PDB file of C-alpha atoms in Angstrom:
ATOM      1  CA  UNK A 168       0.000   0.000   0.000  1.00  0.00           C
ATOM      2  CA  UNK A 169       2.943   2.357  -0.110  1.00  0.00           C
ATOM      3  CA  UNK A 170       3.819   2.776   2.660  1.00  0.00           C
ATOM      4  CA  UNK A 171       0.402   4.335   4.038  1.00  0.00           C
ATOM      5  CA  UNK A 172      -1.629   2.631   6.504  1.00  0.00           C
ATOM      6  CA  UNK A 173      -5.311   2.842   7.033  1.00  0.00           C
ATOM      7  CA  UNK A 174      -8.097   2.052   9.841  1.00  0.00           C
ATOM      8  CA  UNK A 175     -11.581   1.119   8.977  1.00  0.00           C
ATOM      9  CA  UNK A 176     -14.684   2.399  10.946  1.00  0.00           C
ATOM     10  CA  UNK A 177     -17.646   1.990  10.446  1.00  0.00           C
ATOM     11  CA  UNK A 178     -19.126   4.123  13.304  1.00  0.00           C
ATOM     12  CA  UNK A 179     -17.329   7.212  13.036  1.00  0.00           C
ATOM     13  CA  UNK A 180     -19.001  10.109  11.712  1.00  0.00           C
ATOM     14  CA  UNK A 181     -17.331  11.574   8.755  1.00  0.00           C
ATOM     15  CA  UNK A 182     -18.052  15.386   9.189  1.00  0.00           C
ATOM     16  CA  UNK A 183     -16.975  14.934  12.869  1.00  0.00           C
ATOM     17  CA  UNK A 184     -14.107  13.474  12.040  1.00  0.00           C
ATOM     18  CA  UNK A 185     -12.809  15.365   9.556  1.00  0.00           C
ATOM     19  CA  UNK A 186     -13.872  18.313  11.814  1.00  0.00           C
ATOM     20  CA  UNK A 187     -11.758  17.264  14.829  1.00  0.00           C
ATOM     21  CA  UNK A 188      -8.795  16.436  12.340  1.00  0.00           C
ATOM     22  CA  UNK A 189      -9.029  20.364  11.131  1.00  0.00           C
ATOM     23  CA  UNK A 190      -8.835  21.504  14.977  1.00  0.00           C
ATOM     24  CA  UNK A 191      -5.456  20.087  15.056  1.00  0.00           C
ATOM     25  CA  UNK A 192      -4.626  20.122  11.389  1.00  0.00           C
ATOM     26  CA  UNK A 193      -5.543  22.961   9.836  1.00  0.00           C
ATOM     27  CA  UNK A 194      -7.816  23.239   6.179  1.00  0.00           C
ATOM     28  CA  UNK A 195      -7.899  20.426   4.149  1.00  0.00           C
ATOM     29  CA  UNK A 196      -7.038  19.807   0.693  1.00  0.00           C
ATOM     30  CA  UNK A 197      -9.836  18.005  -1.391  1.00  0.00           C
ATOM     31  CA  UNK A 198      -8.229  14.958  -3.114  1.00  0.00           C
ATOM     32  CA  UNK A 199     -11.670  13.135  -3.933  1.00  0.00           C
ATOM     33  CA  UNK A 200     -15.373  13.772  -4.433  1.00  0.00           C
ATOM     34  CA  UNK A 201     -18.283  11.594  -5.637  1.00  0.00           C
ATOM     35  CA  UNK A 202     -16.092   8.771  -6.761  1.00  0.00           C
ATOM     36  CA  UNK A 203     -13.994  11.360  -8.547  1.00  0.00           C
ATOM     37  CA  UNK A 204     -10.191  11.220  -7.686  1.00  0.00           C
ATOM     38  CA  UNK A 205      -7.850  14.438  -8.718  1.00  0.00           C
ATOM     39  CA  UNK A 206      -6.129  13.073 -11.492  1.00  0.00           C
ATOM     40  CA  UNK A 207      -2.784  15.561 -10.912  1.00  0.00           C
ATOM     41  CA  UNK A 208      -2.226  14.124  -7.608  1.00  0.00           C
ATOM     42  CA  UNK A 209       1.463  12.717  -7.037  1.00  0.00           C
ATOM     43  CA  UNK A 210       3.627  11.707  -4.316  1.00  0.00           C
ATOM     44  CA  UNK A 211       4.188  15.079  -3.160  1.00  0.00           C
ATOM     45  CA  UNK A 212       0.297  16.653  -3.172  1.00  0.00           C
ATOM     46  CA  UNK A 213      -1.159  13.551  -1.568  1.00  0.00           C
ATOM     47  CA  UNK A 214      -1.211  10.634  -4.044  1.00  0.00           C
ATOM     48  CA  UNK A 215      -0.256   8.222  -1.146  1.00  0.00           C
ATOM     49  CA  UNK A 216      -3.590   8.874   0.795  1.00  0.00           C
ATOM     50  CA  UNK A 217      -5.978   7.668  -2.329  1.00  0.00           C
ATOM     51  CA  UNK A 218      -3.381   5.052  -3.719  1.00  0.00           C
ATOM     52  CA  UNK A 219      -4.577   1.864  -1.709  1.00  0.00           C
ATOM     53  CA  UNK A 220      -8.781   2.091  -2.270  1.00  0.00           C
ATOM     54  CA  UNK A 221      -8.275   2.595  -6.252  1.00  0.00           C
ATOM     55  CA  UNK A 222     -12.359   2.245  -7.788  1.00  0.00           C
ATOM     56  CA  UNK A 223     -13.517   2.093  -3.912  1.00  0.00           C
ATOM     57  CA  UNK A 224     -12.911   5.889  -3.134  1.00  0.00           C
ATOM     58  CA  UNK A 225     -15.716   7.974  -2.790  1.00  0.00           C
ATOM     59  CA  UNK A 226     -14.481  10.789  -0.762  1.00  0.00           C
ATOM     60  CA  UNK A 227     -10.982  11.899   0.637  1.00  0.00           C
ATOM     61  CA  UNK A 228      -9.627  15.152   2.247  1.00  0.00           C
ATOM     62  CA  UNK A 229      -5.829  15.253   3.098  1.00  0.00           C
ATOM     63  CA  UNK A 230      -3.279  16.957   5.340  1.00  0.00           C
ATOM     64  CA  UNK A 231       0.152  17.648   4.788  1.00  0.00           C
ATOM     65  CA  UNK A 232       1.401  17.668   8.726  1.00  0.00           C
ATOM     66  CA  UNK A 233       4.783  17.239   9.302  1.00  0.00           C
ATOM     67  CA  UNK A 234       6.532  14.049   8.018  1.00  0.00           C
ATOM     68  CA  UNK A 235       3.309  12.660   7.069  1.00  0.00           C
ATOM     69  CA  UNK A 236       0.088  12.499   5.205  1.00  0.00           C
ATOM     70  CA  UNK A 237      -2.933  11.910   7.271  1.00  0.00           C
ATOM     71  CA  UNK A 238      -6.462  11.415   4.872  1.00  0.00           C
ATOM     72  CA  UNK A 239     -10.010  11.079   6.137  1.00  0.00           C
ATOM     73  CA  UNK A 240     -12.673   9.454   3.851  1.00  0.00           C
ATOM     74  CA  UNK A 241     -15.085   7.110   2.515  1.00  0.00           C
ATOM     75  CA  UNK A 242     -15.036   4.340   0.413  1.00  0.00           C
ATOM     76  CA  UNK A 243     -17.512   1.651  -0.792  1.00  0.00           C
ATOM     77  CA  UNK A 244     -17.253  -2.201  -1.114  1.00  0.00           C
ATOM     78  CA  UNK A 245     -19.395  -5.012  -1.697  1.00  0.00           C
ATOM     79  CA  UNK A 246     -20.999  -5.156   1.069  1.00  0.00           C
ATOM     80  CA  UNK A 247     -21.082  -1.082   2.330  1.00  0.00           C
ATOM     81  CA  UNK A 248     -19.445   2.176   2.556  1.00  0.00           C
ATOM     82  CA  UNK A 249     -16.928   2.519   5.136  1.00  0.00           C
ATOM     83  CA  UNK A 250     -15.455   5.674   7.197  1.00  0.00           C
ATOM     84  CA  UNK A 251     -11.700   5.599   6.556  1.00  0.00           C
ATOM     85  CA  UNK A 252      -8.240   6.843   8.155  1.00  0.00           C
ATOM     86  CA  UNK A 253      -5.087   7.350   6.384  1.00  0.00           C
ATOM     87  CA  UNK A 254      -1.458   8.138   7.713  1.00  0.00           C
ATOM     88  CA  UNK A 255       0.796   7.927   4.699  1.00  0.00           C
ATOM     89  CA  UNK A 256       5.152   8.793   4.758  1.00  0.00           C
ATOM     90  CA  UNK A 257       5.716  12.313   3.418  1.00  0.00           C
ATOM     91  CA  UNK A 258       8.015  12.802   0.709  1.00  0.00           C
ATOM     92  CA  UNK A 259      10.937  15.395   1.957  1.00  0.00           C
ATOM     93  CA  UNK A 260      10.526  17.668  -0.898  1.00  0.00           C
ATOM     94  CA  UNK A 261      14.250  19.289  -0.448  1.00  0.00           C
ATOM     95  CA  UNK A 262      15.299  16.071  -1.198  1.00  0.00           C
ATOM     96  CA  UNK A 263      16.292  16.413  -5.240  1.00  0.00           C
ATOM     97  CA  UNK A 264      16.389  13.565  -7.514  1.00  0.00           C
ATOM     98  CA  UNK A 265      19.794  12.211  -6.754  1.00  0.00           C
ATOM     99  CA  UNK A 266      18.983  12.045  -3.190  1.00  0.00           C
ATOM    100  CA  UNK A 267      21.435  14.176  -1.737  1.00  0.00           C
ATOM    101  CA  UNK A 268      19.965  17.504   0.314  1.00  0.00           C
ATOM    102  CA  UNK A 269      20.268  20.574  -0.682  1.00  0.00           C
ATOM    103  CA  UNK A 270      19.820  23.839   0.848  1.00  0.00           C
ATOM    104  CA  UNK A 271      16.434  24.736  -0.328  1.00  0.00           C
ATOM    105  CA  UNK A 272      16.891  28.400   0.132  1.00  0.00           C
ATOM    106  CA  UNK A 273      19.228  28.527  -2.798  1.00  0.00           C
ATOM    107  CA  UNK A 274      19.028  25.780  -5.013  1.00  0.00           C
ATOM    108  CA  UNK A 275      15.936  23.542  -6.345  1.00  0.00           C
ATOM    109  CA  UNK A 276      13.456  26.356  -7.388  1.00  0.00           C
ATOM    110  CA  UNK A 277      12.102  27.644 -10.533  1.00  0.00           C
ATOM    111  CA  UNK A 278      14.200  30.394 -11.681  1.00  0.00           C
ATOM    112  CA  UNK A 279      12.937  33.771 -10.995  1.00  0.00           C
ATOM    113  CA  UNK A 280      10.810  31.971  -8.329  1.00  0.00           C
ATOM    114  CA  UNK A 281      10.236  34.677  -5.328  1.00  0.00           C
ATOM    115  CA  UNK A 282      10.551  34.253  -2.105  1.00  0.00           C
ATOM    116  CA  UNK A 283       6.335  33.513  -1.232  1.00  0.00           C
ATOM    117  CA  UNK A 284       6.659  30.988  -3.741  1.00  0.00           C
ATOM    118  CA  UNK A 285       9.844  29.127  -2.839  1.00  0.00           C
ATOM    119  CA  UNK A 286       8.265  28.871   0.385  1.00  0.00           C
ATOM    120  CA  UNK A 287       5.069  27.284  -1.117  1.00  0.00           C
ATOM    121  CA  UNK A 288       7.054  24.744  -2.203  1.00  0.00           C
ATOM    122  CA  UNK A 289       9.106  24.139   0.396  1.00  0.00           C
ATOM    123  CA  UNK A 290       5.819  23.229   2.468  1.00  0.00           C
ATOM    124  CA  UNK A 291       4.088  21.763  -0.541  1.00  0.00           C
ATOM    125  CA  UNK A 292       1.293  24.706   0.260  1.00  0.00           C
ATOM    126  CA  UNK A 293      -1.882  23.814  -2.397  1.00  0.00           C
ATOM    127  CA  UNK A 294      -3.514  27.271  -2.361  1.00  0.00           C
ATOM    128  CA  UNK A 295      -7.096  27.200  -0.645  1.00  0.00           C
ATOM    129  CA  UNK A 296     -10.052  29.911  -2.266  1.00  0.00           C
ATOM    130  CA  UNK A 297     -10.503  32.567   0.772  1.00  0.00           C
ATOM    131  CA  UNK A 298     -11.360  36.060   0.726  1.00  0.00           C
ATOM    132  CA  UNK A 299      -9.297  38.461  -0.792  1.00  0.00           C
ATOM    133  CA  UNK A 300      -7.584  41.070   1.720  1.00  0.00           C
ATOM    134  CA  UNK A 301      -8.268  44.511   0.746  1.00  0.00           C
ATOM    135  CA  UNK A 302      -4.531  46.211   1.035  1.00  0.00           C
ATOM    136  CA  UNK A 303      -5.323  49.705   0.393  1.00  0.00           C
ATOM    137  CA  UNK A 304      -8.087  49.608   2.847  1.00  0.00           C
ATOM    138  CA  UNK A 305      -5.332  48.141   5.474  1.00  0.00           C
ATOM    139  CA  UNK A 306      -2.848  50.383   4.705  1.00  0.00           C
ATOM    140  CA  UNK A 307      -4.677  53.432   4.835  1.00  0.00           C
ATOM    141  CA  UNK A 308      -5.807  52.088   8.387  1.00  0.00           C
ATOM    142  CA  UNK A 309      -2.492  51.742   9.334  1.00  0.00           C
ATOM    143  CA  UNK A 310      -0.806  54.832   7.634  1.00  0.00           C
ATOM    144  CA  UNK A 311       1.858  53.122   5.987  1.00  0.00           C
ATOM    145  CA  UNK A 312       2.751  50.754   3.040  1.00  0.00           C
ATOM    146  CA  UNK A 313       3.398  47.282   4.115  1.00  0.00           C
ATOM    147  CA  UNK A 314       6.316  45.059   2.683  1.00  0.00           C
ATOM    148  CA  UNK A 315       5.359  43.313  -0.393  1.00  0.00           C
ATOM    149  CA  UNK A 316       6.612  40.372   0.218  1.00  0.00           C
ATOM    150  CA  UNK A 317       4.346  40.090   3.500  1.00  0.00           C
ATOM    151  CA  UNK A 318       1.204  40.737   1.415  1.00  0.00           C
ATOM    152  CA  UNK A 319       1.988  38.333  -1.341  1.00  0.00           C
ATOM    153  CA  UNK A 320       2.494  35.462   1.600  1.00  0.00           C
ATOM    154  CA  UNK A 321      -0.880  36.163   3.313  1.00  0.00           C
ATOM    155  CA  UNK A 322      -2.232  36.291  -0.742  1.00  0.00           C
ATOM    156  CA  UNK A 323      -1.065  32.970  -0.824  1.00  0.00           C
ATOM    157  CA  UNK A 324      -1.384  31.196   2.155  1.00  0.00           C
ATOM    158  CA  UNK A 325      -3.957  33.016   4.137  1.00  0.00           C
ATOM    159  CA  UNK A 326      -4.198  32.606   7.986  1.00  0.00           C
ATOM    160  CA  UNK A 327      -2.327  29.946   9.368  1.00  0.00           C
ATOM    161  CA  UNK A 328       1.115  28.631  10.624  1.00  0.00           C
ATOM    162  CA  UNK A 329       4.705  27.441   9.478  1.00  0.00           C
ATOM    163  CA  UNK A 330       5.957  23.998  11.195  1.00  0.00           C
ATOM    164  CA  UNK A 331       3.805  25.027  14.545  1.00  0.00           C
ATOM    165  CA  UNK A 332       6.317  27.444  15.264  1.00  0.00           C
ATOM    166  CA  UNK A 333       5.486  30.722  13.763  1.00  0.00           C
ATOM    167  CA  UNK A 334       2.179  32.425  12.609  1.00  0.00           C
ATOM    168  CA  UNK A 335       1.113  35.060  10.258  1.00  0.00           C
ATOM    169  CA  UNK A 336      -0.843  38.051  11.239  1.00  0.00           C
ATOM    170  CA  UNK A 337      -3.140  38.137   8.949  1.00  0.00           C
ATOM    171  CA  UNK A 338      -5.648  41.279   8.140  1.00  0.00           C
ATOM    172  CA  UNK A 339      -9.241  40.514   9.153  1.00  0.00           C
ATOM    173  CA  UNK A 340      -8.805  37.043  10.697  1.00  0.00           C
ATOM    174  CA  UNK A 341      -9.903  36.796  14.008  1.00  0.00           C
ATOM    175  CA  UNK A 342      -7.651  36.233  16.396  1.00  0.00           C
ATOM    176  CA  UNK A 343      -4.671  37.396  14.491  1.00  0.00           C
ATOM    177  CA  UNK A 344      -6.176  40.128  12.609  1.00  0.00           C
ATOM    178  CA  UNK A 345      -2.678  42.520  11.967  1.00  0.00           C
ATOM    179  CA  UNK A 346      -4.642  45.968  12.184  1.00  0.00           C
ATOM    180  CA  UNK A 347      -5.573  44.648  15.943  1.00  0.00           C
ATOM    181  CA  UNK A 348      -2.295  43.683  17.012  1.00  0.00           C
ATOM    182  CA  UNK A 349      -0.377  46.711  15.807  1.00  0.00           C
ATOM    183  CA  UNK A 350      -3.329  49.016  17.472  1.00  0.00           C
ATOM    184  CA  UNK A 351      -2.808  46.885  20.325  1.00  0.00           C
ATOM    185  CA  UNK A 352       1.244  47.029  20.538  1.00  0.00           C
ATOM    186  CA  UNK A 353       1.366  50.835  19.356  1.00  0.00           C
ATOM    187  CA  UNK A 354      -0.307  51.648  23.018  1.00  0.00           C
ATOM    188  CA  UNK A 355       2.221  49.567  24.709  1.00  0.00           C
ATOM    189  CA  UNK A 356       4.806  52.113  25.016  1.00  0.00           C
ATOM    190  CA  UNK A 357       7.885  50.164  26.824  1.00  0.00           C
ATOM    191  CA  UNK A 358       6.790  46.628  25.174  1.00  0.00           C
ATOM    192  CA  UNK A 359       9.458  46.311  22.816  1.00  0.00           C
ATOM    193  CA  UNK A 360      12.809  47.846  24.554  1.00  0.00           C
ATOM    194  CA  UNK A 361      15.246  49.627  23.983  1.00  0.00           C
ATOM    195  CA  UNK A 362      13.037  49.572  20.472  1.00  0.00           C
ATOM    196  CA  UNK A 363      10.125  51.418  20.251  1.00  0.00           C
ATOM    197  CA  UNK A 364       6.518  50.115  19.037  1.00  0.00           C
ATOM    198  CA  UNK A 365       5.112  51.639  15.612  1.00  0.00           C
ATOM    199  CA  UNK A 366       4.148  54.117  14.542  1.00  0.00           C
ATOM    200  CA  UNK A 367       7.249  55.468  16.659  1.00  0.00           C
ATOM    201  CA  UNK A 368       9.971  56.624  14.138  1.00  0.00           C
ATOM    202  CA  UNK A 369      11.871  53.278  13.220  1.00  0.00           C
ATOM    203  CA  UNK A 370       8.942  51.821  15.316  1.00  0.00           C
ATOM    204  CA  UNK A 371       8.269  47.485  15.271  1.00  0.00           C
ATOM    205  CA  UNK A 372       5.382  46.371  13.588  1.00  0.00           C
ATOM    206  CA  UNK A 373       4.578  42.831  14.543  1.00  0.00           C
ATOM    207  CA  UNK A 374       4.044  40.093  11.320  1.00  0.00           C
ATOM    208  CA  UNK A 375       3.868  37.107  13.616  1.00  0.00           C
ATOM    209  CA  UNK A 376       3.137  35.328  16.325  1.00  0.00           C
ATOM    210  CA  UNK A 377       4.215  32.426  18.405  1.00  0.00           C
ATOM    211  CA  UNK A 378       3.918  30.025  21.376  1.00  0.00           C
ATOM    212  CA  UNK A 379       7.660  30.217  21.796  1.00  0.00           C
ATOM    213  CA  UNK A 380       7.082  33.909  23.391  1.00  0.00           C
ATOM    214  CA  UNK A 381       9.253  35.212  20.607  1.00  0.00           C
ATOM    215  CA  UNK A 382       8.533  38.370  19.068  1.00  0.00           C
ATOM    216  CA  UNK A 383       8.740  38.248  14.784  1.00  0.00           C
ATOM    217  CA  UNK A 384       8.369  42.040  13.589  1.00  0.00           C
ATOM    218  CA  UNK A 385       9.798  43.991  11.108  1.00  0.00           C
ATOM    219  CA  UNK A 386      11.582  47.721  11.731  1.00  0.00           C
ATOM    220  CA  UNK A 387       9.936  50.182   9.824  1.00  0.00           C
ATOM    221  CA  UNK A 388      11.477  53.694   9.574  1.00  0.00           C
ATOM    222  CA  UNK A 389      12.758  53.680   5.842  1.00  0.00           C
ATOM    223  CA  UNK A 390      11.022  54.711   3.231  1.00  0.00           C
ATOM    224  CA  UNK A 391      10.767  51.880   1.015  1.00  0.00           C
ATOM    225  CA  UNK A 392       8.851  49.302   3.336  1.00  0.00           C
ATOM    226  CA  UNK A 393      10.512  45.891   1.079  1.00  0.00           C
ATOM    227  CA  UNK A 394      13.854  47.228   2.878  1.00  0.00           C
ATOM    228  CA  UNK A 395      12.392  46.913   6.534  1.00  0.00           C
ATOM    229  CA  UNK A 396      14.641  43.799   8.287  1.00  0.00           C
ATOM    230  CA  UNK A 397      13.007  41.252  10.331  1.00  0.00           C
ATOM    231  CA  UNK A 398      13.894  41.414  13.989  1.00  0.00           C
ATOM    232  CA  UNK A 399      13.518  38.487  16.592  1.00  0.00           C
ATOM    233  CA  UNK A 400      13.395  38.921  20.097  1.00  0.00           C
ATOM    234  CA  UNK A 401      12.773  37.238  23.262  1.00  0.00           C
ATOM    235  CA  UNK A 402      12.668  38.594  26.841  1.00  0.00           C
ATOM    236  CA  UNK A 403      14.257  42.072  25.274  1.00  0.00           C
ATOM    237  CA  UNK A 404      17.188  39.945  23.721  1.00  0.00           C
ATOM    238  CA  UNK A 405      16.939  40.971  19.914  1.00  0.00           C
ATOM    239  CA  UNK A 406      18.134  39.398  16.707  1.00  0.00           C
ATOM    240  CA  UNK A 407      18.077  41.429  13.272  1.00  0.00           C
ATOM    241  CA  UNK A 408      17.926  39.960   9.770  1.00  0.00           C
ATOM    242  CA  UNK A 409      18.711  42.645   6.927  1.00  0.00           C
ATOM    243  CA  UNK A 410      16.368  40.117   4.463  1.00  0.00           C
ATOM    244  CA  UNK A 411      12.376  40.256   3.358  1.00  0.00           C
ATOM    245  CA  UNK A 412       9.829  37.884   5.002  1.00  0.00           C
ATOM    246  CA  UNK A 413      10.112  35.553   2.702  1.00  0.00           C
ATOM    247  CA  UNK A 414      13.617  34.740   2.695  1.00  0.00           C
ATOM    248  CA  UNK A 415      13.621  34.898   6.319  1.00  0.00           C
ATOM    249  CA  UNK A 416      11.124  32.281   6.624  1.00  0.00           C
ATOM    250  CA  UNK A 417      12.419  30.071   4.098  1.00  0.00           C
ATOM    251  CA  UNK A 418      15.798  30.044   5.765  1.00  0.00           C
ATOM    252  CA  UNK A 419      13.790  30.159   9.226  1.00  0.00           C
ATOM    253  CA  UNK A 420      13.233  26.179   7.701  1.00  0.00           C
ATOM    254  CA  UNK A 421      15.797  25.349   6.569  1.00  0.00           C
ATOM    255  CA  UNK A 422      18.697  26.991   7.366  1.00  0.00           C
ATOM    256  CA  UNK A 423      20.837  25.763  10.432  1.00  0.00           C
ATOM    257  CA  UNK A 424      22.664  29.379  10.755  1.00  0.00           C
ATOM    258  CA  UNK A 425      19.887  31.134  11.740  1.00  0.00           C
ATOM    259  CA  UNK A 426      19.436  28.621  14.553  1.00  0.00           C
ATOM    260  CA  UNK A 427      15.581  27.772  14.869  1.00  0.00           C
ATOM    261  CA  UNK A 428      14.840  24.085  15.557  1.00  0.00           C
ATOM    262  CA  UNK A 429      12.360  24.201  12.416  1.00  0.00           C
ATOM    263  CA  UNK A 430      15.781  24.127  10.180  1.00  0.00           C
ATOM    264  CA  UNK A 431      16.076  20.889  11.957  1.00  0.00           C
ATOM    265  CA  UNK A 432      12.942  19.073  10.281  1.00  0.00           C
ATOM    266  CA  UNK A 433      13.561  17.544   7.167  1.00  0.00           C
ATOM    267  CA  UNK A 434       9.724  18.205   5.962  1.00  0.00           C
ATOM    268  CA  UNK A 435       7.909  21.815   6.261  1.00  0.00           C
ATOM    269  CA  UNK A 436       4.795  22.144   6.386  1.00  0.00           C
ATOM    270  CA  UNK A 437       2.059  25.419   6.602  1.00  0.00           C
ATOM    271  CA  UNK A 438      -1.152  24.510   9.057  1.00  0.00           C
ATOM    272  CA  UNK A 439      -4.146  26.500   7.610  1.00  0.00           C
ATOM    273  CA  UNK A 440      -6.345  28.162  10.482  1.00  0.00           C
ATOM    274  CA  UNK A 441     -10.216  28.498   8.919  1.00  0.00           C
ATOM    275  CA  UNK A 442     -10.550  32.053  11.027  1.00  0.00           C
ATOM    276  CA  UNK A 443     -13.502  33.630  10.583  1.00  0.00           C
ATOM    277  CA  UNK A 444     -13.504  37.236   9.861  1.00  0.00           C
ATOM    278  CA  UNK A 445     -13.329  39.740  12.692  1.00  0.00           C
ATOM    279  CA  UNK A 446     -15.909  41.324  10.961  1.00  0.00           C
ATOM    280  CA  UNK A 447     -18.173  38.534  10.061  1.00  0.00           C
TER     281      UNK A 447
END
C-alpha cells in the first residue's frame, strides 16, 4: 500500500471526524469527491492517501502535517461504505532527484521563483479559495505601506502557521487580525525595549506570532517598506535579519545558521487556520 496505513470504521461520523482532524490540522485539501479522484495528484500533493482504495474511493480530504500524510474518507465495497483513516510517509521535498539535500533556500526552485513561492514549495502549500484582503483599505488604516513580500504570503497562504512554530498576522482574521495587534502594541509604550513600538519613528510592527514567546516584527522607519529587516526577540534579547519575510522564513526552515529548531525538520509544512472574519 505504499507505505500508508489505514483504519476502517464503520461508526465514526465523517463530518466529525474530519472536523476534529481540522482543529489540530488545519484546512484540508480536497483529493476526492463523488467517486472522482484528482487526477494531478502525485507523491508530493497527496497521491499516497488515495493510492490503496483505487475504484472504492468515494471521498478523501488530506493533510500535509509534518513528516506525514494523514487522509479522512469514505469508500464503498461489496458489502457497504466505510469511514476511513489514512497516515501515509511524506516525501521530503528538499530532497532532489539524486537524493542528496540541498539547501532549499538557494538551489531547487524555478528560476525567478520569489521568495512567497519558494516557500510554497518548500511546504508543498496547495492554495485554498478565501477572501481576498483589501490592502489599500489596510494600509490606509495603518498609515503606511506594508512590505510586499508580506502581502503576497498572506495572498497565498492566508491565515495559518509554518511547522507550529510561527504564525502570520493576517488582516481581518480573528484572532490574528494585523490591524488589531499593531493598534494593540502601538499603546504599549515600553513593550518592545530599547526599540520602540510603531508608529514610533523606526517603530516594530509585529508580522507574527508564536507560542515560543518570541517576538517576529519587522523595523519600519525607511522609506521603502521591502527594505524593513526582520527582527527576533525574546525577553528584550533581539536578533536582526537585513532580508524580506520571505527569505527569512524560508531560511527560518531550513537553514541551520539562523538557529531555529524548524531548520532541523527535514519536511515543512504550513497549518491552515479556517478564522472567521473579525468582521463577520
Amino acid at each position: 500500500m505504499n507505505g500508508a496505513s489505514r483504519l476502517r470504521r464503520t461508526v465514526v461520523d465523517l463530518t466529525e471526524l474530519l472536523a476534529e482532524v481540522g482543529r489540530r490540522a488545519g484546512r484540508p485539501r480536497n483529493l476526492a469527491a463523488d467517486g472522482f479522484t484528482d487526477p494531478s495528484l502525485t507523491e508530493r500533493t497527496g497521491l499516497p492517501l488515495v493510492e490503496p482504495f483505487g475504484d472504492e474511493l468515494l471521498e478523501m480530504r488530506g493533510w500535509a502535517y509534518g513528516s506525514h500524510w494523514i487522509g479522512c474518507g469514505r469508500v464503498v465495497t461489496s458489502r457497504r461504505e466505510r469511514t476511513v483513516v489514512v497516515i501515509a510517509k511524506r516525501e521530503d521535498p528538499a530532497v532532489s532527484v539524486t537524493g542528496k539535500r540541498e539547501d532549499p533556500a538557494v538551489t531547487g526552485f524555478p528560476e525567478g521563483a520569489s521568495w512567497a513561492e519558494k516557500l510554497r514549495i518548500l511546504t508543498d502549500w496547495d492554495p485554498v479559495p478565501q477572501p481576498a484582503v483589501n490592502w489599500p483599505a489596510v494600509e490606509a488604516d495603518l498609515a503606511t505601506s506594508l512590505p510586499s513580500d508580506y502581502k503576497e504570503i498572506v495572498d497565498l497562504f492566508g491565515p495559518g502557521g509554518f511547522d507550529e512554530y510561527v504564525d502570520l498576522l493576517v488582516p481581518g482574521a480573528l484572532g490574528m487580525d494585523l490591524v488589531g495587534w499593531t493598534k494593540s502594541d502601538g499603546d504599549a509604550t515600553d513593550l518592545w525595549e530599547p526599540h520602540a513600538s510603531y508608529p514610533a519613528p523606526r517603530g516594530l510592527l509585529r508580522w507574527g506570532a508564536s507560542e515560543q514567546e518570541f517576538d517576529f516584527v519587522r523595523q519600519t522607519g525607511t522609506a521603502d517598506p521591502d527594505d524593513w529587516p526582520v527582527l527576533v526577540g525574546l525577553f528584550g534579547d533581539w536578533e536582526r535579519f537585513d532580508c524580506g519575510l520571505g527569505e527569512f522564513l524560508v531560511r527560518m526552515l531550513t537553514d541551520v545558521q539562523y538557529g531555529f529548531p524548524t531548520s532541523r525538520l527535514h519536511v515543512h509544512f504550513f497549518q491552515s487556520h479556517d478564522l472567521r472574519s473579525v468582521e463577520g
